[in-house]
mmCIF file of C-alpha atoms in Angstrom:
data_model
loop_
_atom_site.group_PDB
_atom_site.id
_atom_site.type_symbol
_atom_site.label_atom_id
_atom_site.label_comp_id
_atom_site.label_asym_id
_atom_site.label_seq_id
_atom_site.Cartn_x
_atom_site.Cartn_y
_atom_site.Cartn_z
ATOM 1 C CA MET T 184 -26.230 5.283 6.119
ATOM 2 C CA PRO T 185 -26.365 2.158 3.753
ATOM 3 C CA ASP T 186 -23.171 1.194 1.706
ATOM 4 C CA THR T 187 -20.862 3.047 4.006
ATOM 5 C CA VAL T 188 -17.102 2.657 3.394
ATOM 6 C CA LEU T 189 -14.807 2.649 6.475
ATOM 7 C CA VAL T 190 -11.472 4.040 5.742
ATOM 8 C CA ILE T 191 -9.176 2.938 8.607
ATOM 9 C CA THR T 192 -5.878 4.738 8.519
ATOM 10 C CA GLY T 193 -3.527 7.166 10.165
ATOM 11 C CA PRO T 194 -4.482 10.910 10.213
ATOM 12 C CA ASP T 195 -1.649 11.937 7.910
ATOM 13 C CA ASP T 196 -1.594 9.073 5.450
ATOM 14 C CA ASP T 197 -1.368 10.324 1.840
ATOM 15 C CA THR T 198 -3.141 7.368 0.344
ATOM 16 C CA GLY T 199 -5.936 7.683 2.858
ATOM 17 C CA ASP T 200 -6.305 11.315 1.857
ATOM 18 C CA ARG T 201 -6.443 10.419 -1.887
ATOM 19 C CA VAL T 202 -9.073 7.725 -1.321
ATOM 20 C CA VAL T 203 -11.248 9.923 0.873
ATOM 21 C CA LEU T 204 -11.213 12.632 -1.800
ATOM 22 C CA GLU T 205 -12.186 10.154 -4.515
ATOM 23 C CA LEU T 206 -15.044 8.785 -2.374
ATOM 24 C CA GLN T 207 -16.229 12.357 -1.938
ATOM 25 C CA ARG T 208 -16.115 12.806 -5.670
ATOM 26 C CA LEU T 209 -18.026 9.668 -6.213
ATOM 27 C CA GLY T 210 -20.636 10.811 -3.616
ATOM 28 C CA ALA T 211 -20.133 7.589 -1.647
ATOM 29 C CA PRO T 212 -20.810 7.570 2.104
ATOM 30 C CA PHE T 213 -17.708 6.939 4.111
ATOM 31 C CA VAL T 214 -16.224 7.366 7.598
ATOM 32 C CA ARG T 215 -12.484 7.761 8.245
ATOM 33 C CA PHE T 216 -10.820 7.036 11.527
ATOM 34 C CA ASP T 217 -7.708 5.421 13.026
ATOM 35 C CA LEU T 218 -7.712 2.423 15.308
ATOM 36 C CA ALA T 219 -5.648 4.685 17.691
ATOM 37 C CA ASP T 220 -8.816 6.835 18.064
ATOM 38 C CA PHE T 221 -10.496 3.828 19.949
ATOM 39 C CA PRO T 222 -11.972 4.197 22.510
ATOM 40 C CA THR T 223 -11.384 7.964 23.025
ATOM 41 C CA SER T 224 -13.293 9.341 20.003
ATOM 42 C CA VAL T 225 -14.564 6.023 18.510
ATOM 43 C CA GLU T 226 -17.165 3.877 20.360
ATOM 44 C CA LEU T 227 -18.308 0.282 19.654
ATOM 45 C CA ASP T 228 -21.632 -1.293 20.526
ATOM 46 C CA ALA T 229 -21.802 -4.815 18.946
ATOM 47 C CA THR T 230 -24.017 -7.842 19.810
ATOM 48 C CA LEU T 231 -23.687 -11.345 18.225
ATOM 49 C CA ASP T 232 -27.125 -12.252 16.937
ATOM 50 C CA GLU T 233 -28.646 -15.775 16.705
ATOM 51 C CA PHE T 234 -27.567 -16.084 13.118
ATOM 52 C CA GLY T 235 -23.820 -15.663 13.955
ATOM 53 C CA SER T 236 -23.596 -12.038 12.665
ATOM 54 C CA TRP T 237 -22.451 -8.956 14.604
ATOM 55 C CA GLN T 238 -25.151 -6.218 14.930
ATOM 56 C CA GLY T 239 -24.876 -2.789 16.405
ATOM 57 C CA LEU T 240 -23.200 0.487 16.035
ATOM 58 C CA ILE T 241 -19.794 2.068 15.623
ATOM 59 C CA THR T 242 -19.695 5.736 16.538
ATOM 60 C CA VAL T 243 -16.946 7.965 15.159
ATOM 61 C CA ARG T 244 -16.752 11.455 16.636
ATOM 62 C CA GLY T 245 -20.478 11.393 17.256
ATOM 63 C CA ARG T 246 -21.480 9.931 13.885
ATOM 64 C CA ARG T 247 -23.281 6.661 14.390
ATOM 65 C CA ILE T 248 -22.929 3.929 11.689
ATOM 66 C CA ASN T 249 -24.909 0.744 11.745
ATOM 67 C CA LEU T 250 -22.608 -2.258 11.429
ATOM 68 C CA ALA T 251 -25.070 -3.822 8.869
ATOM 69 C CA ASP T 252 -24.673 -0.718 6.698
ATOM 70 C CA ILE T 253 -20.936 -1.120 6.259
ATOM 71 C CA HIS T 254 -20.329 -2.146 2.657
ATOM 72 C CA SER T 255 -16.519 -2.352 2.707
ATOM 73 C CA VAL T 256 -13.446 -1.584 4.951
ATOM 74 C CA LEU T 257 -10.164 -0.179 3.722
ATOM 75 C CA TRP T 258 -7.306 -1.131 6.201
ATOM 76 C CA TRP T 259 -4.441 1.232 5.348
ATOM 77 C CA HIS T 260 -1.503 1.316 7.849
ATOM 78 C CA PRO T 261 -3.576 2.166 10.889
ATOM 79 C CA ASN T 262 -2.006 2.914 14.203
ATOM 80 C CA LEU T 263 -2.935 0.575 16.997
ATOM 81 C CA PRO T 264 -4.761 1.775 20.196
ATOM 82 C CA SER T 265 -2.574 2.861 23.098
ATOM 83 C CA GLY T 266 -3.365 2.028 26.676
ATOM 84 C CA ARG T 267 -1.664 5.279 27.786
ATOM 85 C CA ASP T 268 -4.721 7.156 26.224
ATOM 86 C CA MET T 269 -6.928 5.285 28.620
ATOM 87 C CA GLY T 270 -5.375 6.326 31.790
ATOM 88 C CA ALA T 271 -3.275 3.144 32.423
ATOM 89 C CA ALA T 272 -1.287 3.179 35.709
ATOM 90 C CA SER T 273 1.656 1.199 34.484
ATOM 91 C CA GLU T 274 3.411 0.190 31.315
ATOM 92 C CA GLY T 275 2.028 -3.443 31.767
ATOM 93 C CA GLU T 276 -1.467 -2.158 32.170
ATOM 94 C CA SER T 277 -1.104 0.151 29.215
ATOM 95 C CA LEU T 278 -0.005 -2.878 27.052
ATOM 96 C CA TRP T 279 -2.827 -4.954 28.317
ATOM 97 C CA LEU T 280 -5.458 -2.233 27.613
ATOM 98 C CA ALA T 281 -4.050 -1.678 24.132
ATOM 99 C CA ARG T 282 -4.320 -5.446 23.384
ATOM 100 C CA GLU T 283 -7.935 -5.538 24.678
ATOM 101 C CA SER T 284 -8.904 -2.590 22.543
ATOM 102 C CA ALA T 285 -7.303 -4.008 19.561
ATOM 103 C CA ALA T 286 -9.053 -7.373 20.091
ATOM 104 C CA ALA T 287 -12.498 -5.574 20.472
ATOM 105 C CA LEU T 288 -11.953 -4.084 17.071
ATOM 106 C CA ASN T 289 -11.824 -7.596 15.601
ATOM 107 C CA VAL T 290 -15.595 -7.044 15.296
ATOM 108 C CA LEU T 291 -14.869 -5.084 12.129
ATOM 109 C CA CYS T 292 -12.648 -7.937 10.706
ATOM 110 C CA ALA T 293 -15.692 -10.213 11.299
ATOM 111 C CA LEU T 294 -18.176 -8.189 9.270
ATOM 112 C CA ASP T 295 -19.523 -9.826 6.099
ATOM 113 C CA CYS T 296 -18.346 -7.174 3.741
ATOM 114 C CA LYS T 297 -15.318 -6.315 1.503
ATOM 115 C CA GLN T 298 -12.081 -6.082 3.413
ATOM 116 C CA VAL T 299 -9.345 -4.324 1.557
ATOM 117 C CA SER T 300 -7.426 -6.169 2.600
ATOM 118 C CA HIS T 301 -8.460 -8.359 5.558
ATOM 119 C CA PRO T 302 -5.851 -7.811 8.279
ATOM 120 C CA ARG T 303 -5.312 -11.558 8.679
ATOM 121 C CA ASP T 304 -4.561 -11.816 4.911
ATOM 122 C CA THR T 305 -2.194 -8.917 5.141
ATOM 123 C CA ARG T 306 -0.387 -10.436 8.056
ATOM 124 C CA SER T 307 0.085 -13.877 6.422
ATOM 125 C CA SER T 308 1.323 -12.284 3.201
ATOM 126 C CA GLN T 309 4.147 -10.564 5.102
ATOM 127 C CA VAL T 310 5.938 -13.872 5.874
ATOM 128 C CA LYS T 311 8.786 -13.460 3.276
ATOM 129 C CA ALA T 312 9.806 -17.033 3.258
ATOM 130 C CA ASP T 313 6.319 -18.183 2.396
ATOM 131 C CA VAL T 314 5.752 -15.462 -0.162
ATOM 132 C CA LEU T 315 8.857 -16.448 -2.143
ATOM 133 C CA MET T 316 7.700 -20.030 -2.043
ATOM 134 C CA GLN T 317 4.164 -19.332 -3.093
ATOM 135 C CA ALA T 318 5.503 -16.976 -5.853
ATOM 136 C CA VAL T 319 7.356 -19.960 -7.419
ATOM 137 C CA ARG T 320 4.278 -22.061 -7.103
ATOM 138 C CA ALA T 321 2.260 -19.406 -8.850
ATOM 139 C CA GLY T 322 4.606 -19.590 -11.901
ATOM 140 C CA LEU T 323 6.692 -16.562 -11.134
ATOM 141 C CA THR T 324 10.526 -16.540 -11.483
ATOM 142 C CA VAL T 325 12.215 -15.926 -8.184
ATOM 143 C CA PRO T 326 16.047 -15.317 -7.628
ATOM 144 C CA PRO T 327 17.773 -18.100 -5.830
ATOM 145 C CA THR T 328 17.433 -17.257 -2.160
ATOM 146 C CA TRP T 329 19.135 -18.360 1.040
ATOM 147 C CA ILE T 330 18.123 -17.663 4.608
ATOM 148 C CA GLY T 331 20.094 -18.742 7.606
ATOM 149 C CA THR T 332 22.962 -18.138 10.043
ATOM 150 C CA GLN T 333 25.589 -20.723 9.000
ATOM 151 C CA PRO T 334 28.656 -18.889 7.416
ATOM 152 C CA THR T 335 29.943 -21.884 5.443
ATOM 153 C CA ALA T 336 26.518 -22.421 3.763
ATOM 154 C CA ALA T 337 26.305 -18.629 3.013
ATOM 155 C CA ARG T 338 29.703 -18.689 1.383
ATOM 156 C CA ILE T 339 28.737 -21.708 -0.776
ATOM 157 C CA PHE T 340 25.587 -20.050 -1.790
ATOM 158 C CA GLY T 341 27.529 -16.886 -2.760
ATOM 159 C CA ASP T 342 29.985 -18.871 -4.809
ATOM 160 C CA CYS T 343 27.084 -20.091 -6.994
ATOM 161 C CA ALA T 344 25.964 -16.566 -7.838
ATOM 162 C CA PRO T 345 27.295 -15.505 -11.268
ATOM 163 C CA ALA T 346 26.652 -11.713 -10.688
ATOM 164 C CA GLY T 347 27.215 -11.798 -6.933
ATOM 165 C CA ILE T 348 24.791 -11.693 -4.116
ATOM 166 C CA VAL T 349 22.724 -9.051 -2.318
ATOM 167 C CA THR T 350 21.199 -8.971 1.177
ATOM 168 C CA LYS T 351 17.778 -7.731 2.086
ATOM 169 C CA THR T 352 15.604 -7.646 5.327
ATOM 170 C CA LEU T 353 13.076 -10.248 6.197
ATOM 171 C CA THR T 354 10.831 -7.706 7.998
ATOM 172 C CA THR T 355 10.687 -3.922 7.942
ATOM 173 C CA PRO T 356 13.580 -2.201 6.017
ATOM 174 C CA GLN T 357 14.318 0.295 8.763
ATOM 175 C CA ILE T 358 15.727 0.552 12.322
ATOM 176 C CA LEU T 359 14.404 3.057 14.756
ATOM 177 C CA LEU T 360 17.322 4.869 16.389
ATOM 178 C CA GLY T 361 15.319 6.995 18.731
ATOM 179 C CA GLY T 362 13.514 10.300 18.358
ATOM 180 C CA ASP T 363 12.821 10.980 14.681
ATOM 181 C CA ARG T 364 15.947 9.148 13.501
ATOM 182 C CA VAL T 365 15.665 6.164 11.329
ATOM 183 C CA ARG T 366 18.271 4.062 9.606
ATOM 184 C CA MET T 367 17.069 2.635 6.287
ATOM 185 C CA LEU T 368 18.127 -0.883 5.271
ATOM 186 C CA TYR T 369 18.151 -1.097 1.448
ATOM 187 C CA THR T 370 18.982 -4.015 -0.766
ATOM 188 C CA ALA T 371 22.738 -4.052 -0.860
ATOM 189 C CA PRO T 372 25.548 -6.117 -2.379
ATOM 190 C CA VAL T 373 27.513 -8.379 -0.013
ATOM 191 C CA ASP T 374 31.260 -8.837 0.130
ATOM 192 C CA PRO T 375 31.779 -12.577 0.474
ATOM 193 C CA GLN T 376 34.561 -11.914 2.952
ATOM 194 C CA ALA T 377 31.963 -10.270 5.250
ATOM 195 C CA LEU T 378 29.688 -13.201 5.406
ATOM 196 C CA ASP T 379 31.326 -14.726 8.459
ATOM 197 C CA ARG T 380 30.704 -11.478 10.455
ATOM 198 C CA ALA T 381 27.225 -10.966 9.034
ATOM 199 C CA ALA T 382 26.065 -14.441 9.957
ATOM 200 C CA VAL T 383 27.377 -13.902 13.552
ATOM 201 C CA LEU T 384 25.326 -10.701 13.886
ATOM 202 C CA GLY T 385 22.074 -12.447 13.142
ATOM 203 C CA PRO T 386 19.983 -14.207 10.431
ATOM 204 C CA CYS T 387 20.578 -13.181 6.829
ATOM 205 C CA GLN T 388 18.571 -13.272 3.684
ATOM 206 C CA LEU T 389 20.782 -13.530 0.637
ATOM 207 C CA GLN T 390 19.717 -13.530 -3.049
ATOM 208 C CA HIS T 391 21.553 -13.877 -6.257
ATOM 209 C CA ARG T 392 21.986 -10.404 -7.707
ATOM 210 C CA ILE T 393 19.936 -9.566 -10.788
ATOM 211 C CA ASP T 394 21.652 -7.627 -13.494
ATOM 212 C CA THR T 395 18.692 -5.205 -13.509
ATOM 213 C CA GLN T 396 17.738 -3.287 -16.681
ATOM 214 C CA TYR T 397 14.666 -1.653 -14.922
ATOM 215 C CA ALA T 398 12.171 -2.321 -12.222
ATOM 216 C CA VAL T 399 8.438 -2.688 -12.296
ATOM 217 C CA ARG T 400 5.887 -1.895 -9.503
ATOM 218 C CA ALA T 401 2.824 -3.856 -10.187
ATOM 219 C CA HIS T 402 -0.480 -2.794 -8.379
ATOM 220 C CA VAL T 403 -3.139 -5.507 -8.067
ATOM 221 C CA ILE T 404 -6.686 -4.161 -7.500
ATOM 222 C CA GLY T 405 -9.198 -7.118 -7.427
ATOM 223 C CA PRO T 406 -8.824 -8.709 -10.845
ATOM 224 C CA GLU T 407 -6.758 -5.918 -12.417
ATOM 225 C CA VAL T 408 -3.061 -5.408 -12.526
ATOM 226 C CA ILE T 409 -1.643 -1.879 -13.156
ATOM 227 C CA ALA T 410 2.068 -2.008 -13.922
ATOM 228 C CA VAL T 411 4.552 0.957 -13.834
ATOM 229 C CA ARG T 412 8.054 0.780 -15.149
ATOM 230 C CA ILE T 413 10.783 2.439 -12.954
ATOM 231 C CA ASP T 414 14.016 3.587 -14.530
ATOM 232 C CA ALA T 415 16.964 4.525 -12.321
ATOM 233 C CA ARG T 416 19.583 7.208 -13.035
ATOM 234 C CA SER T 417 21.905 6.821 -10.110
ATOM 235 C CA PRO T 418 23.944 3.833 -8.755
ATOM 236 C CA ALA T 419 22.062 3.827 -5.521
ATOM 237 C CA ALA T 420 18.646 3.787 -7.221
ATOM 238 C CA HIS T 421 19.915 1.062 -9.671
ATOM 239 C CA GLN T 422 20.665 -1.199 -6.742
ATOM 240 C CA ASP T 423 17.402 -0.305 -4.823
ATOM 241 C CA TRP T 424 15.179 2.304 -6.203
ATOM 242 C CA ARG T 425 13.805 3.202 -2.806
ATOM 243 C CA ALA T 426 17.380 4.574 -2.018
ATOM 244 C CA ASP T 427 17.148 7.625 -4.356
ATOM 245 C CA TYR T 428 13.593 8.676 -5.483
ATOM 246 C CA ASP T 429 14.923 11.823 -7.102
ATOM 247 C CA ALA T 430 16.829 9.675 -9.640
ATOM 248 C CA LEU T 431 13.688 7.761 -10.794
ATOM 249 C CA SER T 432 11.418 8.104 -13.756
ATOM 250 C CA TYR T 433 8.174 6.280 -14.451
ATOM 251 C CA SER T 434 6.198 5.089 -17.375
ATOM 252 C CA PRO T 435 3.101 2.738 -17.713
ATOM 253 C CA THR T 436 4.119 -0.671 -18.859
ATOM 254 C CA ALA T 437 2.295 -3.990 -19.817
ATOM 255 C CA LEU T 438 3.275 -7.332 -18.410
ATOM 256 C CA PRO T 439 3.132 -10.636 -20.207
ATOM 257 C CA ASP T 440 -0.066 -12.657 -19.581
ATOM 258 C CA GLU T 441 1.890 -15.414 -17.726
ATOM 259 C CA VAL T 442 3.291 -12.877 -15.302
ATOM 260 C CA THR T 443 -0.095 -11.200 -14.771
ATOM 261 C CA ASP T 444 -1.600 -14.571 -14.172
ATOM 262 C CA GLY T 445 1.055 -15.434 -11.606
ATOM 263 C CA LEU T 446 0.570 -12.179 -9.735
ATOM 264 C CA LEU T 447 -3.186 -12.660 -9.530
ATOM 265 C CA ALA T 448 -2.665 -16.344 -8.513
ATOM 266 C CA LEU T 449 -0.266 -15.158 -5.782
ATOM 267 C CA THR T 450 -2.610 -12.480 -4.330
ATOM 268 C CA GLU T 451 -5.579 -14.817 -4.594
ATOM 269 C CA HIS T 452 -3.659 -17.415 -2.581
ATOM 270 C CA TYR T 453 -3.410 -14.905 0.234
ATOM 271 C CA GLY T 454 -6.876 -13.470 -0.052
ATOM 272 C CA LEU T 455 -5.577 -10.009 -1.019
ATOM 273 C CA VAL T 456 -7.673 -7.651 -3.011
ATOM 274 C CA TYR T 457 -4.861 -5.045 -3.141
ATOM 275 C CA ALA T 458 -1.172 -5.417 -3.305
ATOM 276 C CA ALA T 459 1.959 -3.645 -4.509
ATOM 277 C CA ILE T 460 4.443 -6.154 -6.037
ATOM 278 C CA ASP T 461 8.038 -5.320 -6.967
ATOM 279 C CA LEU T 462 9.620 -6.956 -10.043
ATOM 280 C CA LEU T 463 13.015 -6.744 -11.692
ATOM 281 C CA VAL T 464 13.602 -7.119 -15.449
ATOM 282 C CA ASP T 465 17.110 -8.164 -16.305
ATOM 283 C CA SER T 466 19.201 -7.414 -19.482
ATOM 284 C CA GLU T 467 17.715 -10.496 -21.197
ATOM 285 C CA GLY T 468 14.134 -9.445 -20.469
ATOM 286 C CA THR T 469 13.515 -12.026 -17.782
ATOM 287 C CA ILE T 470 11.015 -10.768 -15.175
ATOM 288 C CA TRP T 471 11.994 -11.609 -11.544
ATOM 289 C CA PHE T 472 9.602 -11.447 -8.633
ATOM 290 C CA VAL T 473 11.370 -9.888 -5.614
ATOM 291 C CA ASP T 474 8.628 -8.631 -3.097
ATOM 292 C CA LEU T 475 4.963 -8.313 -2.157
ATOM 293 C CA ASN T 476 3.651 -5.513 -0.096
ATOM 294 C CA PRO T 477 -0.062 -6.086 0.937
ATOM 295 C CA ALA T 478 -0.571 -2.285 1.591
ATOM 296 C CA GLY T 479 2.131 -0.668 -0.578
ATOM 297 C CA GLN T 480 2.041 3.114 -0.929
ATOM 298 C CA TYR T 481 1.665 4.440 -4.405
ATOM 299 C CA GLY T 482 0.952 8.222 -4.078
ATOM 300 C CA TRP T 483 4.358 9.370 -5.437
ATOM 301 C CA ILE T 484 3.857 7.226 -8.489
ATOM 302 C CA GLU T 485 0.330 8.417 -9.178
ATOM 303 C CA GLN T 486 1.578 11.956 -8.717
ATOM 304 C CA ALA T 487 4.040 11.427 -11.557
ATOM 305 C CA LEU T 488 1.586 9.436 -13.703
ATOM 306 C CA PRO T 489 -1.967 10.654 -12.856
ATOM 307 C CA GLU T 490 -3.428 8.699 -15.738
ATOM 308 C CA ILE T 491 -2.881 5.335 -14.082
ATOM 309 C CA ASP T 492 -5.803 6.194 -11.697
ATOM 310 C CA ILE T 493 -4.962 3.801 -8.946
ATOM 311 C CA THR T 494 -6.948 5.739 -6.369
ATOM 312 C CA ARG T 495 -10.092 5.971 -8.618
ATOM 313 C CA LYS T 496 -9.941 2.188 -9.258
ATOM 314 C CA LEU T 497 -9.415 1.456 -5.566
ATOM 315 C CA ALA T 498 -12.319 3.629 -4.536
ATOM 316 C CA ARG T 499 -14.559 2.125 -7.175
ATOM 317 C CA PHE T 500 -13.630 -1.410 -5.914
ATOM 318 C CA LEU T 501 -14.464 -0.283 -2.459
ATOM 319 C CA THR T 502 -17.961 1.025 -3.537
ATOM 320 C CA GLY T 503 -18.678 -1.840 -5.835
ATOM 321 C CA ARG T 504 -21.327 -4.585 -5.210
ATOM 322 C CA THR T 505 -19.219 -7.753 -5.468
ATOM 323 C CA GLN T 506 -18.701 -9.180 -2.046
ATOM 324 C CA ARG T 507 -15.960 -11.617 -0.814
ATOM 325 C CA PRO T 508 -16.760 -14.449 1.639
ATOM 326 C CA PRO T 509 -16.332 -13.482 5.365
ATOM 327 C CA SER T 510 -12.833 -14.121 6.630
ATOM 328 C CA PRO T 511 -11.823 -15.460 10.098
ATOM 329 C CA LEU T 512 -11.039 -12.995 12.935
ATOM 330 C CA LEU T 513 -7.496 -11.528 13.213
ATOM 331 C CA ALA T 514 -5.998 -12.005 16.599
ATOM 332 C CA TYR T 515 -4.531 -8.607 17.031
ATOM 333 C CA ALA T 516 -3.647 -9.197 20.619
ATOM 334 C CA SER T 517 -1.487 -12.336 19.917
#
């Protein structure tokens, strides 16, 4: 069916559910599946033509979609294929089969259609050191930041912070402990006396602590920025609002033009057409950039503020007619 939207996400993803319901409401043709469904319930039949385009079919649970009919692809926290589902005889064979399957699905990355957002762009925008640098170059205000393992340098950096320093992760903010147990790693103040021990344990990212009045979650969808103010009512949430969702309240807010322009310049640099960006506003009204999430969840905010209509705007963007240039392949298997 022409103008089909592929929604590539996990089976229990709340945002995936919301987008699918909105696409249904709009009457837009769509197919939802997870990368982990390949090749058990998803089949691929793709041939490179003489013009350098991939032609063929993707079949999802018996439904056949012509690759030329795919208008856009939403990549939203998909699970990667598992070689164990393909009868692998060993762990090594299972890993190899999973990589081969993921690499085959790069055909979808190569389609000349909207990619929200292209996996390669998502991947490059998760390198924290580069994101902070590019945020400064986009005109945004970034807290002084230090990354390293040298205790003396860490102490010198901390001595220059008027309100103290905090530590935050460079990758995922959680440690899997086995089973269903997860240890969350929130932004936390650092005792200068503990820097020696912390540096010995591994690399640290330190930032000057911001005397935060409130936080802002800004959602970029194409050329639009939807900003939500987040007020915290507990010490834990005031330090990092992810630590205590029950202590949060939300309200729509507007950002100054120079901040909006900086956010759009940053997302354009990475080729992102969606992103959730975290900002902090201090007691003097200065707006500080602290993080970019290329596929940040937003369902709990939209539930509190249905009028912000993030899902509707995202679905309309997916079904719109404006195309982005094709992007290079993502090497899933690297």
